[in-house]
Amino acid sequence: MISVIIPLYNKEKTILSTLNSIRNQTLRNWECIVVDDGSSDNSCKIIEKLHDERIRLLKKENGGPSSARNFGLQYAKGEWIIFMDADDVFFENAFEIFEDLIKSHSSIKCFCANFKLLVGKRHRLYSRNTIDGLVDNPFKRFLFQEISPRAGTLMLHRSIAGKYKFPEQMRRNEDVKYIFDVLKNEKVFSSSRYVMLYNQNTLAASGRLNDIKKDYLGYLPRYSTDEWESVAYYNLYRQAYRNYLNEAYSLYPENVFATPSTKLRSGVLCIVLLIRRIIDKFLFTIHL
């Protein structure tokens, strides 16, 4: 069985669409755990009106999305875990795609699939370069958008999901920390098939944090032996400087990953992604 865990905080405008996308799955062997994190809107009432025994609503005091995900995992009954956000939706064959991957690769305990972006009213494939197969050099693949791990596309065996915790002191980029832990330590199988729709229209409503200590950008490591992991952290350092200028300079007076080789790789990455974006924008414009 697949257990979907959704942290919920004031998502009355989107939570019904998210849950209906789960209820409409072609594969029926699932449960959904929604963890209300102290919502003050009508989100919980919307869920309670569904009267669907496969959907369990748990309530807790506000502690952030990491706290809600960790809390929900304790109550999951399924062998496989998917963390999902309350404003995104699955395509109706998503669980069937994951089930096919499980059957075809029984020794694998981590799977990730592709996804689409909701931009305005149009759907755009996140990456036309997503690989099919076991992931080698995961950080390089991640940076070049050749794997697509995120909430809704990453399915973990519960033995793996339970090994890592979402950092509860963080309320921004906490999922990046969790995903990086999985990529560093686990064998991951990637599929180019898309399983969910990531709603970019709600990003503006999420606002901006003023405290870097509530963001993964305030807890970046100083060292990595993996060259492409170093590029990933180098890019995050640069993001920290852009988003939290004074705090970032105080925390990270020197960008320890700003070595010549890291800068070179980052530059190559930027050029490749730019070319791919231009091609994707063209294809998106002509509806391919």
mmCIF file of N, CA and C in Angstrom, residues 103-153:
data_model
loop_
_atom_site.group_PDB
_atom_site.id
_atom_site.type_symbol
_atom_site.label_atom_id
_atom_site.label_comp_id
_atom_site.label_asym_id
_atom_site.label_seq_id
_atom_site.Cartn_x
_atom_site.Cartn_y
_atom_site.Cartn_z
ATOM 1 N N LYS A 103 7.288 -3.298 -9.102
ATOM 2 C CA LYS A 103 7.257 -4.677 -9.606
ATOM 3 C C LYS A 103 8.447 -4.979 -10.509
ATOM 4 N N SER A 104 8.881 -3.990 -11.290
ATOM 5 C CA SER A 104 9.968 -4.210 -12.247
ATOM 6 C C SER A 104 11.343 -4.145 -11.594
ATOM 7 N N HIS A 105 11.435 -3.494 -10.429
ATOM 8 C CA HIS A 105 12.738 -3.291 -9.782
ATOM 9 C C HIS A 105 12.569 -3.548 -8.284
ATOM 10 N N SER A 106 12.377 -4.804 -7.943
ATOM 11 C CA SER A 106 11.985 -5.184 -6.587
ATOM 12 C C SER A 106 13.057 -4.919 -5.534
ATOM 13 N N SER A 107 14.315 -4.761 -5.964
ATOM 14 C CA SER A 107 15.387 -4.529 -4.987
ATOM 15 C C SER A 107 15.566 -3.050 -4.661
ATOM 16 N N ILE A 108 14.898 -2.178 -5.389
ATOM 17 C CA ILE A 108 15.052 -0.732 -5.206
ATOM 18 C C ILE A 108 14.057 -0.226 -4.171
ATOM 19 N N LYS A 109 14.494 0.693 -3.335
ATOM 20 C CA LYS A 109 13.635 1.231 -2.282
ATOM 21 C C LYS A 109 13.390 2.737 -2.408
ATOM 22 N N CYS A 110 13.943 3.354 -3.465
ATOM 23 C CA CYS A 110 13.729 4.779 -3.704
ATOM 24 C C CYS A 110 13.457 5.007 -5.189
ATOM 25 N N PHE A 111 12.330 5.600 -5.504
ATOM 26 C CA PHE A 111 11.979 5.895 -6.890
ATOM 27 C C PHE A 111 11.636 7.375 -7.019
ATOM 28 N N CYS A 112 12.022 7.964 -8.150
ATOM 29 C CA CYS A 112 11.558 9.313 -8.438
ATOM 30 C C CYS A 112 11.118 9.390 -9.892
ATOM 31 N N ALA A 113 10.124 10.225 -10.147
ATOM 32 C CA ALA A 113 9.550 10.358 -11.476
ATOM 33 C C ALA A 113 9.588 11.824 -11.898
ATOM 34 N N ASN A 114 9.154 12.079 -13.101
ATOM 35 C CA ASN A 114 9.117 13.427 -13.644
ATOM 36 C C ASN A 114 7.811 14.114 -13.219
ATOM 37 N N PHE A 115 7.667 15.396 -13.547
ATOM 38 C CA PHE A 115 6.434 16.105 -13.217
ATOM 39 C C PHE A 115 6.199 17.228 -14.214
ATOM 40 N N LYS A 116 5.022 17.794 -14.153
ATOM 41 C CA LYS A 116 4.690 18.950 -14.976
ATOM 42 C C LYS A 116 4.484 20.167 -14.087
ATOM 43 N N LEU A 117 4.684 21.341 -14.677
ATOM 44 C CA LEU A 117 4.475 22.608 -13.993
ATOM 45 C C LEU A 117 3.155 23.206 -14.451
ATOM 46 N N LEU A 118 2.402 23.746 -13.510
ATOM 47 C CA LEU A 118 1.205 24.504 -13.849
ATOM 48 C C LEU A 118 1.590 25.979 -13.879
ATOM 49 N N VAL A 119 1.625 26.543 -15.089
ATOM 50 C CA VAL A 119 2.008 27.944 -15.288
ATOM 51 C C VAL A 119 0.799 28.662 -15.874
ATOM 52 N N GLY A 120 0.141 29.486 -15.065
ATOM 53 C CA GLY A 120 -1.130 30.040 -15.509
ATOM 54 C C GLY A 120 -2.139 28.913 -15.605
ATOM 55 N N LYS A 121 -2.640 28.663 -16.801
ATOM 56 C CA LYS A 121 -3.566 27.548 -17.018
ATOM 57 C C LYS A 121 -2.940 26.460 -17.881
ATOM 58 N N ARG A 122 -1.659 26.595 -18.179
ATOM 59 C CA ARG A 122 -1.014 25.648 -19.084
ATOM 60 C C ARG A 122 -0.048 24.736 -18.329
ATOM 61 N N HIS A 123 0.096 23.529 -18.845
ATOM 62 C CA HIS A 123 1.012 22.540 -18.277
ATOM 63 C C HIS A 123 2.305 22.533 -19.073
ATOM 64 N N ARG A 124 3.428 22.489 -18.347
ATOM 65 C CA ARG A 124 4.727 22.407 -19.016
ATOM 66 C C ARG A 124 5.555 21.324 -18.358
ATOM 67 N N LEU A 125 6.123 20.425 -19.148
ATOM 68 C CA LEU A 125 6.957 19.360 -18.612
ATOM 69 C C LEU A 125 8.181 19.972 -17.939
ATOM 70 N N TYR A 126 8.469 19.519 -16.726
ATOM 71 C CA TYR A 126 9.612 20.070 -15.990
ATOM 72 C C TYR A 126 10.924 19.843 -16.733
ATOM 73 N N SER A 127 11.155 18.615 -17.175
ATOM 74 C CA SER A 127 12.414 18.309 -17.847
ATOM 75 C C SER A 127 12.204 17.293 -18.952
ATOM 76 N N ARG A 128 12.734 17.605 -20.136
ATOM 77 C CA ARG A 128 12.724 16.666 -21.254
ATOM 78 C C ARG A 128 13.975 15.784 -21.225
ATOM 79 N N ASN A 129 14.779 15.938 -20.179
ATOM 80 C CA ASN A 129 16.056 15.229 -20.114
ATOM 81 C C ASN A 129 16.119 14.216 -18.976
ATOM 82 N N THR A 130 14.971 13.965 -18.329
ATOM 83 C CA THR A 130 14.938 13.016 -17.212
ATOM 84 C C THR A 130 15.315 11.616 -17.688
ATOM 85 N N ILE A 131 16.189 10.960 -16.933
ATOM 86 C CA ILE A 131 16.682 9.636 -17.325
ATOM 87 C C ILE A 131 15.748 8.544 -16.836
ATOM 88 N N ASP A 132 15.873 7.376 -17.446
ATOM 89 C CA ASP A 132 15.220 6.164 -16.975
ATOM 90 C C ASP A 132 16.295 5.192 -16.522
ATOM 91 N N GLY A 133 16.261 4.797 -15.248
ATOM 92 C CA GLY A 133 17.238 3.842 -14.760
ATOM 93 C C GLY A 133 17.848 4.243 -13.444
ATOM 94 N N LEU A 134 18.788 3.430 -12.983
ATOM 95 C CA LEU A 134 19.502 3.736 -11.742
ATOM 96 C C LEU A 134 20.294 5.027 -11.894
ATOM 97 N N VAL A 135 20.304 5.810 -10.843
ATOM 98 C CA VAL A 135 20.928 7.128 -10.896
ATOM 99 C C VAL A 135 22.385 7.031 -10.466
ATOM 100 N N ASP A 136 23.287 7.336 -11.383
ATOM 101 C CA ASP A 136 24.694 7.480 -11.037
ATOM 102 C C ASP A 136 24.975 8.975 -10.858
ATOM 103 N N ASN A 137 25.945 9.306 -10.042
ATOM 104 C CA ASN A 137 26.308 10.715 -9.807
ATOM 105 C C ASN A 137 25.053 11.568 -9.557
ATOM 106 N N PRO A 138 24.326 11.312 -8.477
ATOM 107 C CA PRO A 138 22.999 11.903 -8.279
ATOM 108 C C PRO A 138 22.974 13.426 -8.248
ATOM 109 N N PHE A 139 23.999 14.058 -7.681
ATOM 110 C CA PHE A 139 23.965 15.515 -7.616
ATOM 111 C C PHE A 139 24.168 16.137 -8.992
ATOM 112 N N LYS A 140 24.999 15.529 -9.823
ATOM 113 C CA LYS A 140 25.152 16.014 -11.191
ATOM 114 C C LYS A 140 23.840 15.850 -11.943
ATOM 115 N N ARG A 141 23.217 14.694 -11.802
ATOM 116 C CA ARG A 141 21.936 14.456 -12.465
ATOM 117 C C ARG A 141 20.876 15.441 -11.978
ATOM 118 N N PHE A 142 20.884 15.700 -10.676
ATOM 119 C CA PHE A 142 19.921 16.640 -10.096
ATOM 120 C C PHE A 142 20.122 18.046 -10.653
ATOM 121 N N LEU A 143 21.357 18.506 -10.684
ATOM 122 C CA LEU A 143 21.645 19.862 -11.139
ATOM 123 C C LEU A 143 21.315 20.060 -12.615
ATOM 124 N N PHE A 144 21.551 19.041 -13.420
ATOM 125 C CA PHE A 144 21.264 19.129 -14.849
ATOM 126 C C PHE A 144 19.814 18.751 -15.170
ATOM 127 N N GLN A 145 18.998 18.625 -14.125
ATOM 128 C CA GLN A 145 17.567 18.327 -14.263
ATOM 129 C C GLN A 145 17.332 17.023 -15.022
ATOM 130 N N GLU A 146 18.184 16.042 -14.731
ATOM 131 C CA GLU A 146 18.047 14.720 -15.333
ATOM 132 C C GLU A 146 17.377 13.740 -14.382
ATOM 133 N N ILE A 147 17.171 14.159 -13.146
ATOM 134 C CA ILE A 147 16.271 13.504 -12.203
ATOM 135 C C ILE A 147 15.428 14.594 -11.570
ATOM 136 N N SER A 148 14.251 14.217 -11.084
ATOM 137 C CA SER A 148 13.291 15.243 -10.660
ATOM 138 C C SER A 148 12.705 14.981 -9.279
ATOM 139 N N PRO A 149 13.543 14.771 -8.263
ATOM 140 C CA PRO A 149 12.996 14.484 -6.929
ATOM 141 C C PRO A 149 12.410 15.728 -6.264
ATOM 142 N N ARG A 150 11.180 15.606 -5.812
ATOM 143 C CA ARG A 150 10.513 16.661 -5.054
ATOM 144 C C ARG A 150 9.272 16.026 -4.410
ATOM 145 N N ALA A 151 8.556 16.803 -3.610
ATOM 146 C CA ALA A 151 7.306 16.311 -3.031
ATOM 147 C C ALA A 151 6.353 15.924 -4.157
ATOM 148 N N GLY A 152 5.868 14.699 -4.102
ATOM 149 C CA GLY A 152 4.948 14.207 -5.112
ATOM 150 C C GLY A 152 5.582 13.328 -6.162
ATOM 151 N N THR A 153 6.901 13.446 -6.367
ATOM 152 C CA THR A 153 7.574 12.605 -7.369
ATOM 153 C C THR A 153 8.498 11.580 -6.738
#
